[in-house]
Short mmCIF file of C-alpha atoms and ligand atoms in Angstrom, two decimals:
data_model
loop_
_atom_site.label_atom_id
_atom_site.label_comp_id
_atom_site.label_asym_id
_atom_site.label_seq_id
_atom_site.Cartn_x
_atom_site.Cartn_y
_atom_site.Cartn_z
CA MET A 17 21.09 -16.12 -47.79
CA LYS A 18 19.72 -17.68 -50.97
CA PRO A 19 18.71 -15.22 -53.67
CA LYS A 20 14.96 -15.00 -54.11
CA ILE A 21 13.44 -15.86 -57.48
CA LEU A 22 9.82 -15.36 -58.44
CA ILE A 23 8.50 -17.51 -61.26
CA ILE A 24 5.42 -16.19 -63.07
CA GLU A 25 4.17 -18.88 -65.43
CA ASP A 26 0.66 -20.16 -66.13
CA GLU A 27 1.56 -23.58 -67.48
CA PRO A 28 1.51 -25.89 -64.44
CA ALA A 29 4.01 -28.42 -65.81
CA ILE A 30 6.61 -25.76 -66.65
CA LEU A 31 6.04 -23.94 -63.38
CA LEU A 32 6.59 -27.12 -61.40
CA ALA A 33 9.68 -28.13 -63.37
CA LEU A 34 11.21 -24.69 -62.88
CA LYS A 35 10.44 -24.63 -59.18
CA ASP A 36 11.86 -28.12 -58.71
CA GLU A 37 15.05 -27.30 -60.51
CA LEU A 38 15.66 -23.87 -59.01
CA SER A 39 14.67 -24.45 -55.41
CA GLN A 40 17.88 -26.37 -54.80
CA THR A 41 19.86 -23.18 -55.26
CA TYR A 42 17.36 -20.37 -54.78
CA TYR A 43 14.49 -19.41 -52.59
CA THR A 44 11.65 -19.74 -55.09
CA LEU A 45 8.18 -18.24 -55.19
CA THR A 46 5.57 -18.97 -57.81
CA ALA A 47 2.55 -17.30 -59.34
CA SER A 48 0.39 -18.48 -62.21
CA THR A 49 -1.27 -15.17 -63.04
CA GLY A 50 0.08 -11.71 -63.64
CA THR A 51 -1.98 -10.25 -60.80
CA ASP A 52 -0.61 -12.73 -58.26
CA GLY A 53 2.86 -12.23 -59.66
CA LEU A 54 2.75 -8.47 -59.22
CA GLU A 55 1.43 -8.82 -55.71
CA LEU A 56 4.15 -11.29 -54.73
CA ALA A 57 6.83 -9.17 -56.35
CA HIS A 58 5.68 -6.22 -54.29
CA LYS A 59 5.52 -8.16 -51.03
CA GLU A 60 8.62 -10.33 -51.37
CA GLU A 61 11.02 -8.13 -53.36
CA PRO A 62 12.73 -10.95 -55.27
CA GLN A 63 16.16 -10.40 -56.84
CA LEU A 64 15.02 -11.97 -60.06
CA ILE A 65 11.75 -12.69 -61.84
CA LEU A 66 11.24 -15.36 -64.49
CA LEU A 67 8.39 -13.93 -66.45
CA ASP A 68 6.31 -15.81 -68.98
CA LEU A 69 5.25 -13.52 -71.80
CA ILE A 70 1.75 -14.89 -72.35
CA LEU A 71 -0.33 -15.09 -69.21
CA PRO A 72 -4.12 -15.41 -68.84
CA ASP A 73 -4.74 -11.98 -67.33
CA ILE A 74 -1.92 -9.49 -67.95
CA ASP A 75 0.75 -9.88 -70.62
CA GLY A 76 4.41 -10.03 -69.69
CA PHE A 77 5.20 -6.64 -71.22
CA SER A 78 2.67 -4.81 -69.04
CA ILE A 79 3.94 -6.67 -66.01
CA CYS A 80 7.46 -5.59 -66.86
CA GLN A 81 6.30 -1.99 -67.08
CA GLN A 82 4.29 -2.12 -63.88
CA LEU A 83 7.21 -3.61 -61.98
CA LYS A 84 9.42 -0.71 -63.05
CA GLU A 85 6.76 1.85 -62.21
CA LYS A 86 6.39 0.41 -58.75
CA GLY A 87 10.13 0.60 -58.20
CA ILE A 88 10.53 -3.16 -57.87
CA ASP A 89 14.21 -3.57 -58.49
CA ALA A 90 14.23 -7.18 -59.67
CA ALA A 91 16.13 -8.42 -62.68
CA ILE A 92 13.77 -9.88 -65.26
CA ILE A 93 14.27 -12.84 -67.56
CA MET A 94 11.44 -13.25 -70.04
CA LEU A 95 10.30 -16.67 -71.15
CA THR A 96 9.10 -16.53 -74.73
CA ALA A 97 7.99 -18.87 -77.47
CA ARG A 98 10.29 -19.52 -80.39
CA ASP A 99 8.55 -17.29 -82.92
CA GLN A 100 8.24 -14.11 -80.86
CA VAL A 101 11.23 -12.36 -82.39
CA VAL A 102 9.72 -8.91 -82.70
CA ASP A 103 8.65 -9.05 -79.09
CA LYS A 104 12.23 -9.47 -78.00
CA VAL A 105 13.17 -5.93 -78.86
CA LYS A 106 10.05 -4.58 -77.24
CA GLY A 107 10.81 -6.43 -74.02
CA LEU A 108 14.34 -5.12 -73.87
CA GLU A 109 13.04 -1.62 -74.33
CA LEU A 110 10.69 -2.21 -71.44
CA GLY A 111 13.52 -3.24 -69.20
CA ALA A 112 13.84 -7.01 -69.37
CA ASP A 113 17.42 -8.11 -68.67
CA ASP A 114 17.46 -11.27 -70.70
CA TYR A 115 15.38 -13.67 -72.72
CA ILE A 116 15.12 -17.35 -72.98
CA THR A 117 13.18 -19.08 -75.71
CA LYS A 118 11.02 -22.11 -75.02
CA PRO A 119 11.84 -24.93 -75.12
CA PHE A 120 15.06 -24.33 -73.18
CA SER A 121 17.35 -26.60 -71.22
CA LEU A 122 17.43 -26.15 -67.47
CA GLN A 123 21.18 -25.96 -67.70
CA GLU A 124 20.96 -22.98 -70.01
CA LEU A 125 18.41 -21.31 -67.78
CA ARG A 126 20.66 -21.76 -64.75
CA ALA A 127 23.55 -20.16 -66.62
CA ARG A 128 21.39 -17.20 -67.65
CA ILE A 129 20.09 -16.70 -64.13
CA LYS A 130 23.61 -16.70 -62.76
CA ALA A 131 24.78 -14.20 -65.35
CA VAL A 132 21.87 -11.83 -64.76
CA LEU A 133 22.29 -11.96 -60.98
CA ARG A 134 26.00 -11.29 -61.32
CA ARG A 135 25.32 -8.30 -63.56
CA LYS A 136 22.74 -6.96 -61.15
CA ALA A 137 25.18 -7.25 -58.25
CA LEU A 138 27.53 -4.92 -60.12
CA MET A 139 24.94 -2.14 -60.07
CA PRO A 140 24.12 -1.66 -56.40
CA VAL A 141 23.60 2.11 -56.47
CA GLU A 142 19.92 3.05 -56.21
CA GLU A 143 20.17 6.83 -56.42
CA TYR A 144 22.41 9.59 -57.59
CA LYS A 145 22.15 13.26 -56.70
CA ASP A 146 24.21 16.37 -57.20
CA ASP A 147 23.42 20.05 -57.82
CA VAL A 148 22.22 19.33 -61.35
CA LEU A 149 21.19 15.69 -61.63
CA GLU A 150 18.79 13.61 -59.64
CA ILE A 151 18.36 9.98 -60.59
CA ASN A 152 16.33 7.20 -59.05
CA PHE A 153 17.50 3.95 -60.61
CA LYS A 154 14.79 1.83 -59.02
CA ARG A 155 11.92 3.89 -60.34
CA TYR A 156 13.67 4.93 -63.54
CA ILE A 157 13.23 8.63 -62.89
CA ALA A 158 15.89 11.09 -63.98
CA LYS A 159 15.87 14.85 -63.59
CA ARG A 160 18.24 17.54 -64.72
CA LYS A 161 17.77 20.89 -62.99
CA ASN A 162 14.40 19.59 -61.84
CA LYS A 163 13.23 18.81 -65.34
CA ILE A 164 12.36 15.21 -66.22
CA LEU A 165 14.88 13.58 -68.55
CA LYS A 166 13.71 10.93 -70.97
CA LEU A 167 16.23 8.12 -70.66
CA SER A 168 15.75 4.68 -72.18
CA TYR A 169 16.09 1.62 -69.95
CA LEU A 170 19.45 0.86 -71.47
CA GLU A 171 20.62 4.41 -70.80
CA PHE A 172 19.51 4.01 -67.19
CA LYS A 173 21.49 0.79 -66.98
CA VAL A 174 24.60 2.31 -68.53
CA LEU A 175 24.37 5.21 -66.11
CA ARG A 176 23.75 2.95 -63.14
CA PHE A 177 26.80 0.91 -63.99
CA PHE A 178 28.88 4.08 -64.28
CA VAL A 179 27.64 5.53 -61.01
CA SER A 180 28.14 2.20 -59.23
CA ARG A 181 31.75 2.23 -60.40
CA LYS A 182 32.44 5.91 -60.02
CA GLU A 183 35.99 7.08 -60.78
CA HIS A 184 36.82 3.71 -62.35
CA ILE A 185 37.77 3.49 -65.98
CA ILE A 186 35.23 1.30 -67.72
CA SER A 187 35.99 -0.29 -71.06
CA ARG A 188 33.47 -0.71 -73.85
CA LYS A 189 33.81 -4.44 -73.46
CA GLU A 190 32.87 -4.24 -69.80
CA LEU A 191 29.85 -2.12 -70.65
CA LEU A 192 28.73 -4.61 -73.27
CA GLU A 193 29.16 -7.49 -70.89
CA HIS A 194 27.50 -5.96 -67.86
CA VAL A 195 24.82 -3.77 -69.35
CA TRP A 196 23.77 -5.55 -72.51
CA GLY A 197 24.81 -9.06 -71.57
CA TYR A 198 22.04 -10.80 -73.45
CA GLN A 199 22.68 -12.75 -76.58
CA VAL A 200 21.70 -10.11 -79.11
CA VAL A 201 25.29 -8.93 -78.95
CA PRO A 202 25.59 -5.38 -80.21
CA SER A 203 28.90 -3.91 -81.31
CA THR A 204 31.02 -1.44 -79.39
CA ARG A 205 29.55 1.18 -81.71
CA THR A 206 26.22 0.65 -79.99
CA VAL A 207 27.97 1.45 -76.73
CA ASP A 208 29.41 4.65 -78.17
CA ALA A 209 26.03 5.68 -79.56
CA HIS A 210 24.45 5.27 -76.14
CA ILE A 211 27.22 7.30 -74.50
CA VAL A 212 26.72 10.12 -77.02
CA SER A 213 23.00 10.15 -76.37
CA LEU A 214 23.49 9.95 -72.61
CA ARG A 215 25.96 12.84 -72.63
CA LYS A 216 23.50 14.98 -74.54
CA LYS A 217 20.82 14.31 -71.97
CA ILE A 218 22.68 14.49 -68.67
CA GLY A 219 25.43 16.93 -69.64
CA LYS A 220 28.83 16.46 -71.23
CA LYS A 221 30.92 16.79 -68.10
CA TYR A 222 29.77 13.55 -66.49
CA ILE A 223 31.26 10.97 -68.80
CA THR A 224 34.87 11.41 -69.78
CA THR A 225 36.49 9.50 -72.62
CA ILE A 226 39.79 7.93 -71.60
CA HIS A 227 41.60 7.52 -74.86
CA GLY A 228 42.26 3.90 -75.79
CA LYS A 229 40.72 2.63 -72.56
CA GLY A 230 37.08 3.54 -72.29
CA TYR A 231 35.03 5.90 -70.16
CA LYS A 232 34.88 7.28 -66.68
CA PHE A 233 32.04 8.82 -64.74
CA GLY A 234 32.53 11.75 -62.41
CA ALA A 235 30.91 15.13 -61.88
CA1 LIG B 2 1.98 -18.88 -70.90
#
């Protein structure tokens, strides 16, 4: 079955070009307002959403947030204009998986879509539960001993990748590639910093350091 992609874009020419290009490979759906986009996302549960940042009714950031709150587990690639650099960080904090700056080549977009879908496929686990932790990766809700934990989107993604590959040793490079992935390439120190923070929040015992190799998740 073809993966389903929802394109939310208010500029008719871009919307049409994207649909034309992508419908050869993917099952594509389109919306030209945020409201329609959210409704379609809810009804159709696409694997990926191409989300224009500036829409006539709701801005892309709020849409991103609302998608997460509704538990819509789609990967999100934001389409932004060249000068929206500050917004990039904000979007990543809100849970976008990648960015592409207009104008972009369709070839580049295809490559990004492929990469994001591949990364998403590596994180199939939707929930985790043991005596202490309870995590819903679709709704981004984490609890420790029934108390809500404040995890960032990236921490959720790191954890989801770990849980999806339980008992496997995961290198820092793998984490960078599959969790961060986007072009703002952080260093392996960023990975370590996230692990430290994650350990503090969920409890030390869950993530073990394997010297010289990386990390392993296991209760
Ligand atoms: Ca627009």
